Each structure stands twice: as structure tokens, then as C-alpha cells.
Amino acid sequence: MEIFFIYSPHFHQQFHVCNKLQCLSWISSGASMASHPVLNGPNMTYLRSQVFFRCIAPDSSPPITYELRRDGLLIDAKTHLQEDQPASFLLKATVRSEGLYHCEAKTKESTGASNSISLSVVIPASNTRVNSDPFPAVLYEGSRMVLSCDATKGSHLSYTWFFNRMQVSSANSTRLHMSGNKLVMERANPEHAGYYSCMAWSRVGDVQRFSSSSEVKVEVKVHLIKPEISLSIFKEGTSYRGNVTCWSLRGSPPVNFSLSVDNKIVAFVIASTSVSAWFSVAVVPGLDMGVAQCWVKNEVQELMSEPLTLEVVPVGGDVNIEVEYLYTSDSKLAAAKLTCHVSRGSFPFVSWFFNDSTLPAEPQMDSQVQQVRPQYALMDWRRTLILANLNPEDSGYYRCRARDRYDDSGTWLESGTVFVEFKDWMLAKAPQETASPETSQMTTEIIAIIFCCFLLLILAISSYCVFIMFDNKKGLRSSSAPNATSVVLPLYISSTWRASRLIHAQQAAV
């Protein structure tokens, strides 16, 4: 009798001993034994949510026992008496629910193992906040800052950033770099200053859960530049006080300002809302009170202004007016500029007169809301008078006077009177005659021919005179040479001058 060994994973015993007839019977009946079951279920699920698995062994003979296993450990088992009836397993997701799942279908004759499903348990984000490096979120332009979106709990998270409540993306913010849960400013600039927030979120299927942070203010400070210094003076009773102003055209407060006189610190102030400061100093007109400098300092910089002499020179000397006419590109008179020059004085106050009438600091308007003539503007502390929109009616006598700006009761020094006249021909560009290109070209050729003829005649006369001088006797040559030169030279100069005048006249006409 022949003995056969049969191996089958569906049998409880993998090796079976049988004769030929029994083995054929077992092989032919293998199609009716349990086939590989199929497991269906999710790959991801939220923590504390319901997880549904479904396992079925098609074409298997009941009764069938289904066992759900995670990482090889039995989770649940169910027995079905009907054919092609799936087994359903409902679980509540916990942290320990994560793992590799499969099911086994067992019949009396065999056991089959299903496919495997890896289940990830997603923990929703919570308590999200923005952290900054450096902290607090204050830095100077050009420095690096990293913002982190940190959630107390959460897994499988993605991140979205917002700047001033607008979503940050690579399209609208090329200077911000997003990497994981971080937002990086490699070289911060004032445009980066504002409010930042983030959102940590996760998605399972069509369900999305998120946690948003509160806003964090990022301050980008601007570097200081060299401070400026200036002096003004005012009268206080019978004495005078000086006001020294220090300021920087660029920088972020707060900053520290200090004033030194003759290299000694005399005052100190913290500017918390601006980059400027004021210091009061004693001043006596006509007396040198020393050399002042202002210092400005912040956490990373310390700068010093140029020196300023604390000397107030009273107004004195001569007062004169300089008149300058301003023209447009087409040679039309556009304006007249009158400057009142004072020989000396640190703070002159200037007043202007037109035909013995005072010109106010601001041009007056009449009842028809039309500006009274002349139309003007005052510049450089009223020392410059600009007359615009000119007409012949603006012609007249102008003069100025000056006194100390800080003393209303001071003595006036007056200039002489100048007469400024605007005529119609000055206010409009004179028309120019134009010639046709053919006429201009023909006239130019004629002038060139005439000039060449004059030049040839001069050369011929000069050559003849030279020949005469060397051919005659020494005495004759000595007496005639000056006469020839006196004849030829004026003729040459006169001919050249006439030809030149003719060419210039023709070019001007063109």
C-alpha cells in the first residue's frame, strides 16, 4: 500500500498520512474548506472614537469562528452558524489600540488568516500656543527669529500660520520659511512686525480637528542713525533760554538721550515714545556758551552728533536783496526768487514789503476766494520770497527788514528797495522762425563756398607778399614787410569775422 504525506495550512495538522484514495478525497474536498478571510477596517482613527472592523471568510462551511487579533494577541472572537455571514468587531480607540490587526477564521477542518491592517490612533491637538526664540519676541532688524507652534497634546499634526490674521504661505511671504511646526525669519525687517498665531490640526477621513493659539506680538526694532542737534532761543522775562533739540531720523524707541557741553554730561532723558529729546540751557546773546553734543544709546548702539557751538549772534550789519529769475525748459519766465541777506545774526526774523505794504506770513484771499496779487511763497524762515504766476501787475518795489527772532521788541534793520519788473515779452517765449530743410541746407552750402573763397584769396595775397619781401633788396624788403603785414592781417581778420558772423546768423535762423 502506498502512503502519502499532504501539507496544507488549512488543516489543524499540517502533515497528514493517507493512502492514495484518502488523499485524493481530501484534496478534492479542499475547495469546500475555509479560504483566506478578508479584514476591512480603518487605518486611522481619533482617540476615544469607535473603531469598526469587519471580517468575512467567503465560501467557508459554517460554523465559523472569527478571531480579531492585534499584534498576535486575541482581542475578540465571534462564531457564526450561517454561510457568508461577516463578523463585526466594534472597539473604542485608546492609546493602546494602535497596532497591526488581522483576523482568523476557523472551521472544523481548517484555520485561515486574513490580511493585516495597521491602525494609527490620532490624538487631537490641544492647548496650542506660539513660542518665540528669542523671548520675548523683540529683535532688531537683520536678526533671526524662530516661532514654534507647540501643542500640549497631539499626534499626526499639521500646522497653519497666520500673520495679522492672514494665512501665511510661500506665495505671499517669501521672507518667511515654514518647516514643521516652526516659522523662521532669517533676517527680520520692520515688515515682519505684527501679530502671529498658529493652528495645529489633524485629519481622519473627512473629519478635521484643530486647536488655535492666541496671538503673539512680534516687534522688530529699527537701528538708529547718527543724531542731529539744533539750537533755538526764547526770551524768558529779561533773560534768555536756549532749547537744544536732539533727534535721529531713524530708530525705534525707547532710547536714552544725553547732552554734553564742553565734554561734560549736563542732562539725561529717556525717550520712550519717540527718538527725539529737548534740553534747556542757559544762553546769553553775543556770548559763546560752549560746545554741545548729544548722545543717543539703545541696547546695541551708541551714537554721537556733530558738535554745535552754543553762541547766539544778534542780527546786525547790512541787509540786502538778491533777485534771481527762474525759467522753464522752453525759456519762459516761471518765477522770481528774492533773497534777503543779513550780514550777521543766528536767528533773523524777516518781513517783506511790496510797494510799502507788508506781505503777511500767509498770502491773503479776497471775497471771491481769489488770491490777491502778488502770489508768493515764503521759505527758509521767511528769508526767501518766491513770486509765481507772474503778471505785469506784479511789478513793483520790494524790500525786506530783519530783527532777532527771539526778541519782539528788537530793532529792525532794513534793506534798500529793488524794482522788479515783469513785462509781457518776458512772460512768453518769443516765436522762432523756421526754415525748410532744403533752404537751410542750400544756404549752408553757399556760406561754406563763400568762406572757402575768402580763405583762398587770403592765402594768395599772403604768399605774394612773402615772395615780394624775399625778392626785393634788403632795404626795400625791410620797409615793405610791415606795410604788407599791416594790409594782409586786417584783411584776414575782417574776412574771417564776416564769414563767421554769416555762419552764426544762418545757424541761429535754423
Short mmCIF file of C-alpha atoms in Angstrom, two decimals:
data_model
loop_
_atom_site.label_atom_id
_atom_site.label_comp_id
_atom_site.label_asym_id
_atom_site.label_seq_id
_atom_site.Cartn_x
_atom_site.Cartn_y
_atom_site.Cartn_z
CA MET A 1 0.00 0.00 0.00
CA GLU A 2 1.32 3.47 -0.95
CA ILE A 3 1.47 6.08 1.83
CA PHE A 4 1.37 9.85 1.06
CA PHE A 5 2.14 12.90 3.18
CA ILE A 6 -0.02 16.00 2.47
CA TYR A 7 0.82 19.53 3.72
CA SER A 8 -1.94 22.09 3.96
CA PRO A 9 -2.11 25.32 6.05
CA HIS A 10 -5.89 24.92 6.24
CA PHE A 11 -5.71 21.73 8.25
CA HIS A 12 -5.29 21.61 12.01
CA GLN A 13 -2.44 19.20 11.40
CA GLN A 14 -0.15 20.46 8.69
CA PHE A 15 1.07 16.95 7.74
CA HIS A 16 -1.40 14.13 7.15
CA VAL A 17 -0.79 10.45 6.42
CA CYS A 18 -3.14 8.87 3.94
CA ASN A 19 -3.37 6.28 1.23
CA LYS A 20 -3.93 7.26 -2.36
CA LEU A 21 -7.70 7.12 -2.20
CA GLN A 22 -7.93 9.10 1.04
CA CYS A 23 -5.51 11.79 -0.22
CA LEU A 24 -7.48 12.29 -3.43
CA SER A 25 -10.63 12.63 -1.39
CA TRP A 26 -9.05 15.22 0.92
CA ILE A 27 -7.58 17.25 -1.98
CA SER A 28 -10.89 17.28 -3.86
CA SER A 29 -12.71 18.43 -0.73
CA GLY A 30 -10.18 21.25 -0.03
CA ALA A 31 -12.26 23.77 -2.07
CA SER A 32 -15.05 23.46 0.46
CA MET A 33 -12.75 24.17 3.39
CA ALA A 34 -12.18 27.64 4.92
CA SER A 35 -10.48 30.04 2.46
CA HIS A 36 -8.44 33.11 3.45
CA PRO A 37 -10.71 35.59 5.28
CA VAL A 38 -10.79 39.30 4.40
CA LEU A 39 -10.50 42.02 7.06
CA ASN A 40 -11.88 45.53 6.45
CA GLY A 41 -11.30 48.50 8.76
CA PRO A 42 -9.74 51.96 9.08
CA ASN A 43 -6.07 52.83 9.03
CA MET A 44 -6.51 55.87 11.29
CA THR A 45 -8.94 56.86 13.99
CA TYR A 46 -9.24 59.55 16.64
CA LEU A 47 -8.62 58.76 20.26
CA ARG A 48 -11.78 57.67 22.14
CA SER A 49 -13.70 57.18 18.91
CA GLN A 50 -15.46 53.96 17.80
CA VAL A 51 -13.47 51.61 15.54
CA PHE A 52 -15.38 49.16 13.33
CA PHE A 53 -13.69 46.04 11.88
CA ARG A 54 -15.42 43.55 9.58
CA CYS A 55 -14.07 40.08 8.82
CA ILE A 56 -15.56 37.52 6.38
CA ALA A 57 -14.41 34.15 5.07
CA PRO A 58 -16.27 33.59 1.80
CA ASP A 59 -17.15 30.10 0.62
CA SER A 60 -16.43 28.63 4.02
CA SER A 61 -18.60 26.00 5.63
CA PRO A 62 -20.23 27.03 8.93
CA PRO A 63 -19.88 27.04 11.79
CA ILE A 64 -17.06 29.60 11.54
CA THR A 65 -15.29 31.21 14.45
CA TYR A 66 -13.73 34.61 13.77
CA GLU A 67 -10.95 35.89 15.98
CA LEU A 68 -9.68 39.50 15.85
CA ARG A 69 -6.06 39.84 16.85
CA ARG A 70 -3.77 42.86 17.43
CA ASP A 71 -0.06 42.20 17.14
CA GLY A 72 -0.92 38.49 17.52
CA LEU A 73 -2.93 38.92 20.71
CA LEU A 74 -6.59 37.92 20.76
CA ILE A 75 -8.92 40.90 21.09
CA ASP A 76 -12.36 39.40 20.44
CA ALA A 77 -13.95 36.27 18.95
CA LYS A 78 -17.33 35.54 17.38
CA THR A 79 -18.97 32.37 15.96
CA HIS A 80 -21.40 32.40 13.03
CA LEU A 81 -23.64 29.48 12.00
CA GLN A 82 -24.69 30.88 8.63
CA GLU A 83 -22.61 30.76 5.48
CA ASP A 84 -21.01 34.02 4.16
CA GLN A 85 -22.05 35.93 7.27
CA PRO A 86 -19.34 38.50 8.24
CA ALA A 87 -18.19 39.11 11.74
CA SER A 88 -18.22 42.69 13.04
CA PHE A 89 -15.97 43.98 15.78
CA LEU A 90 -16.59 47.35 17.47
CA LEU A 91 -13.79 48.79 19.58
CA LYS A 92 -13.24 52.07 21.44
CA ALA A 93 -9.92 53.61 20.44
CA THR A 94 -7.41 54.09 23.20
CA VAL A 95 -3.71 54.77 23.18
CA ARG A 96 -3.13 51.00 23.29
CA SER A 97 -5.38 50.40 20.31
CA GLU A 98 -2.61 51.29 17.91
CA GLY A 99 -1.05 48.26 16.22
CA LEU A 100 -1.25 45.64 13.46
CA TYR A 101 -4.66 43.89 13.19
CA HIS A 102 -5.72 40.68 11.43
CA CYS A 103 -8.44 38.10 11.89
CA GLU A 104 -8.52 34.31 11.75
CA ALA A 105 -11.43 32.23 10.51
CA LYS A 106 -11.67 28.72 11.98
CA THR A 107 -13.82 25.83 10.86
CA LYS A 108 -13.80 22.22 11.94
CA GLU A 109 -11.41 21.37 9.16
CA SER A 110 -9.11 24.42 8.87
CA THR A 111 -7.94 27.86 10.03
CA GLY A 112 -7.35 30.83 7.73
CA ALA A 113 -5.54 34.12 8.43
CA SER A 114 -6.65 37.40 6.86
CA ASN A 115 -4.78 40.39 5.55
CA SER A 116 -3.28 42.85 8.07
CA ILE A 117 -4.35 46.44 8.79
CA SER A 118 -2.07 48.88 10.61
CA LEU A 119 -4.19 51.16 12.81
CA SER A 120 -2.89 54.55 13.96
CA VAL A 121 -4.62 56.33 16.81
CA VAL A 122 -4.63 60.11 16.23
CA ILE A 123 -4.60 62.35 19.28
CA PRO A 124 -6.26 65.74 18.57
CA ALA A 125 -4.22 68.88 19.31
CA SER A 126 -4.97 70.80 22.46
CA ASN A 127 -3.61 73.83 24.33
CA THR A 128 -1.76 75.21 21.31
CA ARG A 129 0.49 78.24 21.83
CA VAL A 130 3.21 80.19 20.00
CA ASN A 131 6.70 80.30 21.49
CA SER A 132 9.46 82.59 20.22
CA ASP A 133 13.23 82.41 20.17
CA PRO A 134 14.39 84.91 21.33
CA PHE A 135 11.87 85.51 24.08
CA PRO A 136 10.22 87.96 24.39
CA ALA A 137 9.53 88.40 20.69
CA VAL A 138 11.58 91.58 20.31
CA LEU A 139 14.57 91.81 17.97
CA TYR A 140 16.48 94.27 15.81
CA GLU A 141 16.26 94.30 12.03
CA GLY A 142 18.63 91.82 10.39
CA SER A 143 18.39 89.36 13.30
CA ARG A 144 16.96 85.83 13.24
CA MET A 145 13.77 84.74 14.98
CA VAL A 146 12.08 81.33 15.19
CA LEU A 147 8.42 80.95 16.14
CA SER A 148 7.21 77.50 17.25
CA CYS A 149 3.64 76.21 17.22
CA ASP A 150 3.53 73.91 20.25
CA ALA A 151 0.55 71.80 21.36
CA THR A 152 0.42 70.20 24.81
CA LYS A 153 -1.09 67.05 23.28
CA GLY A 154 -1.47 65.86 19.73
CA SER A 155 -0.17 63.48 17.09
CA HIS A 156 -0.11 63.35 13.29
CA LEU A 157 -0.36 67.15 13.32
CA SER A 158 -0.08 69.70 10.54
CA TYR A 159 0.37 73.44 11.10
CA THR A 160 -1.01 76.64 9.62
CA TRP A 161 0.42 80.09 10.41
CA PHE A 162 -1.32 83.48 10.43
CA PHE A 163 0.25 86.95 10.27
CA ASN A 164 -2.09 89.79 11.19
CA ARG A 165 -4.91 87.24 10.77
CA MET A 166 -3.92 86.46 7.18
CA GLN A 167 -2.73 82.95 6.35
CA VAL A 168 0.99 82.71 5.69
CA SER A 169 2.02 80.88 2.54
CA SER A 170 5.14 80.67 0.41
CA ALA A 171 3.34 82.69 -2.27
CA ASN A 172 2.60 85.77 -0.16
CA SER A 173 5.59 85.69 2.16
CA THR A 174 8.93 84.91 0.53
CA ARG A 175 10.92 86.08 3.56
CA LEU A 176 9.26 83.62 5.97
CA HIS A 177 10.25 79.97 5.94
CA MET A 178 7.95 77.26 7.31
CA SER A 179 9.44 73.97 8.49
CA GLY A 180 7.38 71.53 10.53
CA ASN A 181 5.87 73.42 13.42
CA LYS A 182 8.29 76.35 13.03
CA LEU A 183 8.12 79.69 11.26
CA VAL A 184 11.58 81.14 10.64
CA MET A 185 12.60 84.76 9.93
CA GLU A 186 16.20 84.57 8.74
CA ARG A 187 16.70 88.35 8.50
CA ALA A 188 13.88 90.21 10.17
CA ASN A 189 12.84 93.63 8.89
CA PRO A 190 10.17 96.11 10.02
CA GLU A 191 7.65 94.47 7.65
CA HIS A 192 7.75 91.38 9.86
CA ALA A 193 6.46 93.28 12.89
CA GLY A 194 2.90 92.37 13.81
CA TYR A 195 0.71 89.69 15.37
CA TYR A 196 1.34 85.98 14.77
CA SER A 197 -0.82 82.96 15.61
CA CYS A 198 -0.95 79.33 14.52
CA MET A 199 -3.32 76.40 14.23
CA ALA A 200 -2.36 72.77 14.89
CA TRP A 201 -4.70 70.34 13.14
CA SER A 202 -5.15 66.73 12.09
CA ARG A 203 -7.46 64.96 9.66
CA VAL A 204 -9.00 61.48 9.69
CA GLY A 205 -11.09 60.86 6.63
CA ASP A 206 -13.49 63.78 6.28
CA VAL A 207 -13.15 64.78 9.92
CA GLN A 208 -10.71 67.55 10.87
CA ARG A 209 -9.92 68.67 14.38
CA PHE A 210 -7.79 71.69 15.24
CA SER A 211 -6.56 73.84 18.09
CA SER A 212 -5.72 77.54 17.61
CA SER A 213 -3.26 79.60 19.61
CA SER A 214 -3.61 83.14 20.84
CA GLU A 215 -1.79 85.96 19.04
CA VAL A 216 1.80 86.86 19.87
CA LYS A 217 3.10 90.33 19.05
CA VAL A 218 6.47 90.42 17.28
CA GLU A 219 8.36 93.73 17.49
CA VAL A 220 11.18 94.45 15.03
CA LYS A 221 13.26 97.40 16.14
CA VAL A 222 14.96 99.76 13.70
CA HIS A 223 18.62 100.67 14.08
CA LEU A 224 19.49 104.24 14.98
CA ILE A 225 21.37 106.59 12.69
CA LYS A 226 23.64 109.47 13.64
CA PRO A 227 21.65 112.01 15.67
CA GLU A 228 21.14 115.64 14.69
CA ILE A 229 21.39 118.64 17.00
CA SER A 230 19.95 122.15 16.75
CA LEU A 231 19.52 125.24 18.93
CA SER A 232 16.62 127.65 19.34
CA ILE A 233 16.28 130.56 21.75
CA PHE A 234 13.41 132.31 23.51
CA LYS A 235 13.05 135.18 25.89
CA GLU A 236 12.06 134.48 29.46
CA GLY A 237 11.39 137.72 31.30
CA THR A 238 14.52 139.76 30.98
CA SER A 239 16.79 136.78 30.33
CA TYR A 240 17.10 134.22 27.55
CA ARG A 241 16.94 130.43 27.46
CA GLY A 242 18.17 128.06 24.80
CA ASN A 243 16.39 124.91 23.67
CA VAL A 244 18.72 122.19 22.35
CA THR A 245 16.91 119.59 20.27
CA CYS A 246 18.42 116.14 19.64
CA TRP A 247 16.81 113.67 17.26
CA SER A 248 17.52 110.74 15.00
CA LEU A 249 15.77 110.37 11.67
CA ARG A 250 15.61 106.58 12.10
CA GLY A 251 15.34 104.28 15.08
CA SER A 252 12.92 102.62 17.48
CA PRO A 253 12.15 103.88 20.99
CA PRO A 254 12.84 103.68 23.82
CA VAL A 255 16.29 105.27 23.61
CA ASN A 256 18.49 107.22 26.00
CA PHE A 257 19.50 110.79 25.13
CA SER A 258 22.18 112.78 26.92
CA LEU A 259 23.58 116.26 26.35
CA SER A 260 27.19 117.23 26.89
CA VAL A 261 28.64 120.75 26.98
CA ASP A 262 32.42 121.01 26.64
CA ASN A 263 32.63 117.21 27.02
CA LYS A 264 30.66 117.13 30.28
CA ILE A 265 27.26 115.45 30.58
CA VAL A 266 24.80 118.10 31.75
CA ALA A 267 21.42 116.40 31.12
CA PHE A 268 19.91 112.97 30.53
CA VAL A 269 16.49 111.80 29.39
CA ILE A 270 14.77 108.55 28.30
CA ALA A 271 12.68 108.96 25.16
CA SER A 272 10.01 106.27 25.44
CA THR A 273 7.69 107.20 22.58
CA SER A 274 9.96 108.89 20.02
CA VAL A 275 13.60 109.27 19.01
CA SER A 276 13.92 112.93 19.97
CA ALA A 277 14.65 114.90 23.12
CA TRP A 278 14.80 118.52 24.26
CA PHE A 279 17.21 120.13 26.72
CA SER A 280 17.08 123.62 28.24
CA VAL A 281 20.38 125.50 28.52
CA ALA A 282 21.40 128.99 29.56
CA VAL A 283 22.17 131.33 26.65
CA VAL A 284 23.38 134.93 26.54
CA PRO A 285 23.17 136.60 23.09
CA GLY A 286 26.61 137.55 21.87
CA LEU A 287 28.38 135.20 24.30
CA ASP A 288 29.93 131.81 23.49
CA MET A 289 28.42 129.32 25.98
CA GLY A 290 30.48 126.30 24.91
CA VAL A 291 30.25 123.38 22.50
CA ALA A 292 27.31 120.98 22.82
CA GLN A 293 26.87 117.42 21.58
CA CYS A 294 24.05 114.95 22.01
CA TRP A 295 24.38 111.21 22.52
CA VAL A 296 21.79 108.55 21.74
CA LYS A 297 22.00 105.00 23.04
CA ASN A 298 19.99 101.77 22.95
CA GLU A 299 20.76 98.13 23.75
CA VAL A 300 23.11 97.66 20.80
CA GLN A 301 24.19 101.15 19.64
CA GLU A 302 25.68 104.37 20.96
CA LEU A 303 26.00 107.33 18.56
CA MET A 304 27.11 110.95 18.87
CA SER A 305 26.05 114.05 16.94
CA GLU A 306 28.24 116.71 15.37
CA PRO A 307 29.35 119.48 17.77
CA LEU A 308 27.24 122.64 18.00
CA THR A 309 28.57 125.94 19.32
CA LEU A 310 26.15 127.49 21.80
CA GLU A 311 26.61 131.01 20.55
CA VAL A 312 23.74 133.31 19.57
CA VAL A 313 24.83 136.17 17.30
CA PRO A 314 22.42 139.14 17.31
CA VAL A 315 21.16 140.49 13.99
CA GLY A 316 23.40 143.28 12.69
CA GLY A 317 25.31 144.65 9.75
CA ASP A 318 23.83 145.22 6.30
CA VAL A 319 20.60 143.87 4.82
CA ASN A 320 20.49 143.34 1.04
CA ILE A 321 18.13 141.77 -1.51
CA GLU A 322 19.27 139.45 -4.28
CA VAL A 323 16.92 138.92 -7.23
CA GLU A 324 17.04 135.78 -9.37
CA TYR A 325 14.75 134.89 -12.28
CA LEU A 326 13.76 131.27 -12.80
CA TYR A 327 12.91 129.96 -16.29
CA THR A 328 11.23 126.85 -17.62
CA SER A 329 12.85 124.48 -20.11
CA ASP A 330 11.22 126.40 -23.01
CA SER A 331 12.78 129.69 -21.86
CA LYS A 332 9.59 131.05 -20.32
CA LEU A 333 9.86 133.07 -17.13
CA ALA A 334 8.36 130.92 -14.37
CA ALA A 335 9.11 132.73 -11.12
CA ALA A 336 11.26 135.27 -9.39
CA LYS A 337 13.29 134.47 -6.30
CA LEU A 338 14.10 137.30 -3.86
CA THR A 339 16.53 136.52 -1.05
CA CYS A 340 17.03 138.78 1.97
CA HIS A 341 20.69 138.59 3.03
CA VAL A 342 21.58 139.64 6.57
CA SER A 343 25.27 140.24 7.31
CA ARG A 344 25.11 138.53 10.70
CA GLY A 345 22.58 137.02 13.04
CA SER A 346 21.86 133.47 14.22
CA PHE A 347 18.06 133.76 14.25
CA PRO A 348 16.86 136.56 11.95
CA PHE A 349 13.15 137.26 11.58
CA VAL A 350 12.43 138.72 8.13
CA SER A 351 9.49 140.83 6.99
CA TRP A 352 8.77 141.72 3.34
CA PHE A 353 7.21 144.79 1.73
CA PHE A 354 5.63 145.28 -1.70
CA ASN A 355 5.09 148.90 -2.68
CA ASP A 356 5.37 149.86 1.02
CA SER A 357 2.67 147.33 2.02
CA THR A 358 3.59 144.49 4.34
CA LEU A 359 3.34 140.97 2.89
CA PRO A 360 1.77 138.75 5.57
CA ALA A 361 3.25 135.39 6.51
CA GLU A 362 0.40 133.70 4.63
CA PRO A 363 -1.00 135.07 1.34
CA GLN A 364 -4.39 136.76 1.84
CA MET A 365 -7.58 135.78 -0.02
CA ASP A 366 -10.23 138.23 -1.20
CA SER A 367 -14.02 137.87 -1.03
CA GLN A 368 -14.19 135.94 -4.34
CA VAL A 369 -11.72 133.37 -2.95
CA GLN A 370 -9.08 134.58 -5.38
CA GLN A 371 -5.56 135.24 -4.24
CA VAL A 372 -4.60 138.92 -4.02
CA ARG A 373 -1.51 139.85 -6.03
CA PRO A 374 1.26 139.21 -5.88
CA GLN A 375 1.05 135.44 -5.46
CA TYR A 376 4.01 134.36 -3.39
CA ALA A 377 5.51 131.81 -1.02
CA LEU A 378 7.94 132.28 1.85
CA MET A 379 10.79 129.85 2.55
CA ASP A 380 13.86 129.46 4.76
CA TRP A 381 12.37 131.21 7.79
CA ARG A 382 10.89 133.94 5.54
CA ARG A 383 14.29 134.89 4.19
CA THR A 384 13.32 133.79 0.65
CA LEU A 385 10.35 135.23 -1.25
CA ILE A 386 9.14 133.27 -4.30
CA LEU A 387 6.90 135.15 -6.77
CA ALA A 388 4.91 132.80 -9.00
CA ASN A 389 2.09 133.07 -11.59
CA LEU A 390 3.59 136.33 -12.74
CA ASN A 391 1.83 139.18 -14.49
CA PRO A 392 2.82 142.76 -15.26
CA GLU A 393 0.73 143.82 -12.24
CA ASP A 394 3.27 142.04 -10.02
CA SER A 395 5.92 144.58 -11.00
CA GLY A 396 6.81 146.92 -8.20
CA TYR A 397 9.17 147.85 -5.40
CA TYR A 398 10.27 145.18 -2.95
CA ARG A 399 12.27 145.49 0.24
CA CYS A 400 12.87 143.47 3.42
CA ARG A 401 13.78 144.08 7.02
CA ALA A 402 15.17 141.84 9.77
CA ARG A 403 15.38 141.62 13.55
CA ASP A 404 16.13 138.92 16.13
CA ARG A 405 13.50 136.20 16.09
CA TYR A 406 13.61 135.75 19.84
CA ASP A 407 13.07 139.45 20.69
CA ASP A 408 9.81 141.03 19.55
CA SER A 409 10.98 144.42 20.76
CA GLY A 410 14.27 144.29 18.88
CA THR A 411 15.44 146.89 16.39
CA TRP A 412 14.65 146.36 12.69
CA LEU A 413 17.37 146.59 10.05
CA GLU A 414 16.01 147.47 6.61
CA SER A 415 17.32 146.78 3.13
CA GLY A 416 17.24 149.08 0.16
CA THR A 417 14.34 148.96 -2.30
CA VAL A 418 14.65 146.96 -5.51
CA PHE A 419 12.39 147.34 -8.53
CA VAL A 420 11.20 144.04 -10.00
CA GLU A 421 9.54 144.34 -13.40
CA PHE A 422 7.59 141.76 -15.34
CA LYS A 423 6.71 142.62 -18.93
CA ASP A 424 4.62 140.65 -21.38
CA TRP A 425 7.61 139.76 -23.55
CA MET A 426 9.38 138.32 -20.51
CA LEU A 427 6.46 136.07 -19.63
CA ALA A 428 6.07 134.40 -23.03
CA LYS A 429 8.61 132.69 -25.23
CA ALA A 430 9.36 134.67 -28.39
CA PRO A 431 8.31 132.86 -31.59
CA GLN A 432 11.09 131.50 -33.71
CA GLU A 433 11.08 131.43 -37.49
CA THR A 434 11.70 128.07 -39.00
CA ALA A 435 13.20 127.34 -42.36
CA SER A 436 12.62 124.33 -44.53
CA PRO A 437 15.33 121.66 -44.52
CA GLU A 438 16.06 122.24 -48.22
CA THR A 439 16.52 126.00 -47.75
CA SER A 440 18.69 125.54 -44.68
CA GLN A 441 20.91 123.03 -46.45
CA MET A 442 21.28 125.23 -49.57
CA THR A 443 22.09 128.34 -47.52
CA THR A 444 24.71 126.47 -45.51
CA GLU A 445 26.42 125.27 -48.70
CA ILE A 446 26.54 128.82 -50.11
CA ILE A 447 28.10 130.14 -46.91
CA ALA A 448 30.70 127.37 -46.98
CA ILE A 449 31.65 128.21 -50.59
CA ILE A 450 31.97 131.92 -49.79
CA PHE A 451 34.13 131.20 -46.78
CA CYS A 452 36.46 128.97 -48.85
CA CYS A 453 36.81 131.67 -51.49
CA PHE A 454 37.79 134.23 -48.86
CA LEU A 455 40.31 131.82 -47.41
CA LEU A 456 41.91 131.12 -50.81
CA LEU A 457 42.15 134.86 -51.53
CA ILE A 458 43.85 135.49 -48.20
CA LEU A 459 46.34 132.71 -48.81
CA ALA A 460 47.15 134.04 -52.27
CA ILE A 461 47.73 137.57 -51.01
CA SER A 462 49.87 136.29 -48.15
CA SER A 463 52.02 134.19 -50.49
CA TYR A 464 52.52 137.13 -52.84
CA CYS A 465 53.58 139.40 -50.02
CA VAL A 466 56.08 136.90 -48.75
CA PHE A 467 57.51 136.47 -52.26
CA ILE A 468 57.89 140.24 -52.62
CA MET A 469 59.64 140.51 -49.28
CA PHE A 470 62.32 137.94 -50.14
CA ASP A 471 62.80 139.02 -53.75
CA ASN A 472 63.49 142.75 -53.28
CA LYS A 473 66.51 144.28 -51.72
CA LYS A 474 67.17 144.14 -48.09
CA GLY A 475 66.20 147.77 -47.52
CA LEU A 476 63.09 147.54 -49.63
CA ARG A 477 62.30 144.27 -48.01
CA SER A 478 62.71 145.84 -44.62
CA SER A 479 60.48 148.82 -45.47
CA SER A 480 57.75 146.91 -47.30
CA ALA A 481 57.32 144.00 -44.98
CA PRO A 482 55.47 145.95 -42.28
CA ASN A 483 53.18 147.51 -44.88
CA ALA A 484 52.31 144.10 -46.36
CA THR A 485 51.66 142.69 -42.95
CA SER A 486 49.53 145.65 -41.98
CA VAL A 487 47.46 145.16 -45.12
CA VAL A 488 47.12 141.38 -45.05
CA LEU A 489 46.39 140.92 -41.33
CA PRO A 490 43.39 143.29 -41.15
CA LEU A 491 42.07 141.83 -44.35
CA TYR A 492 42.38 138.28 -42.97
CA ILE A 493 40.73 139.17 -39.67
CA SER A 494 37.94 141.11 -41.35
CA SER A 495 37.21 138.29 -43.81
CA THR A 496 37.23 135.62 -41.14
CA TRP A 497 34.98 137.69 -38.84
CA ARG A 498 32.46 138.33 -41.61
CA ALA A 499 32.31 134.68 -42.61
CA SER A 500 31.93 133.62 -39.02
CA ARG A 501 29.11 136.14 -38.45
CA LEU A 502 27.38 134.87 -41.58
CA ILE A 503 27.55 131.22 -40.41
CA HIS A 504 26.34 132.07 -36.91
CA ALA A 505 23.43 134.08 -38.31
CA GLN A 506 22.44 131.19 -40.53
CA GLN A 507 22.62 128.66 -37.67
CA ALA A 508 20.52 130.94 -35.46
CA ALA A 509 17.87 131.18 -38.18
CA VAL A 510 17.78 127.39 -38.45
#
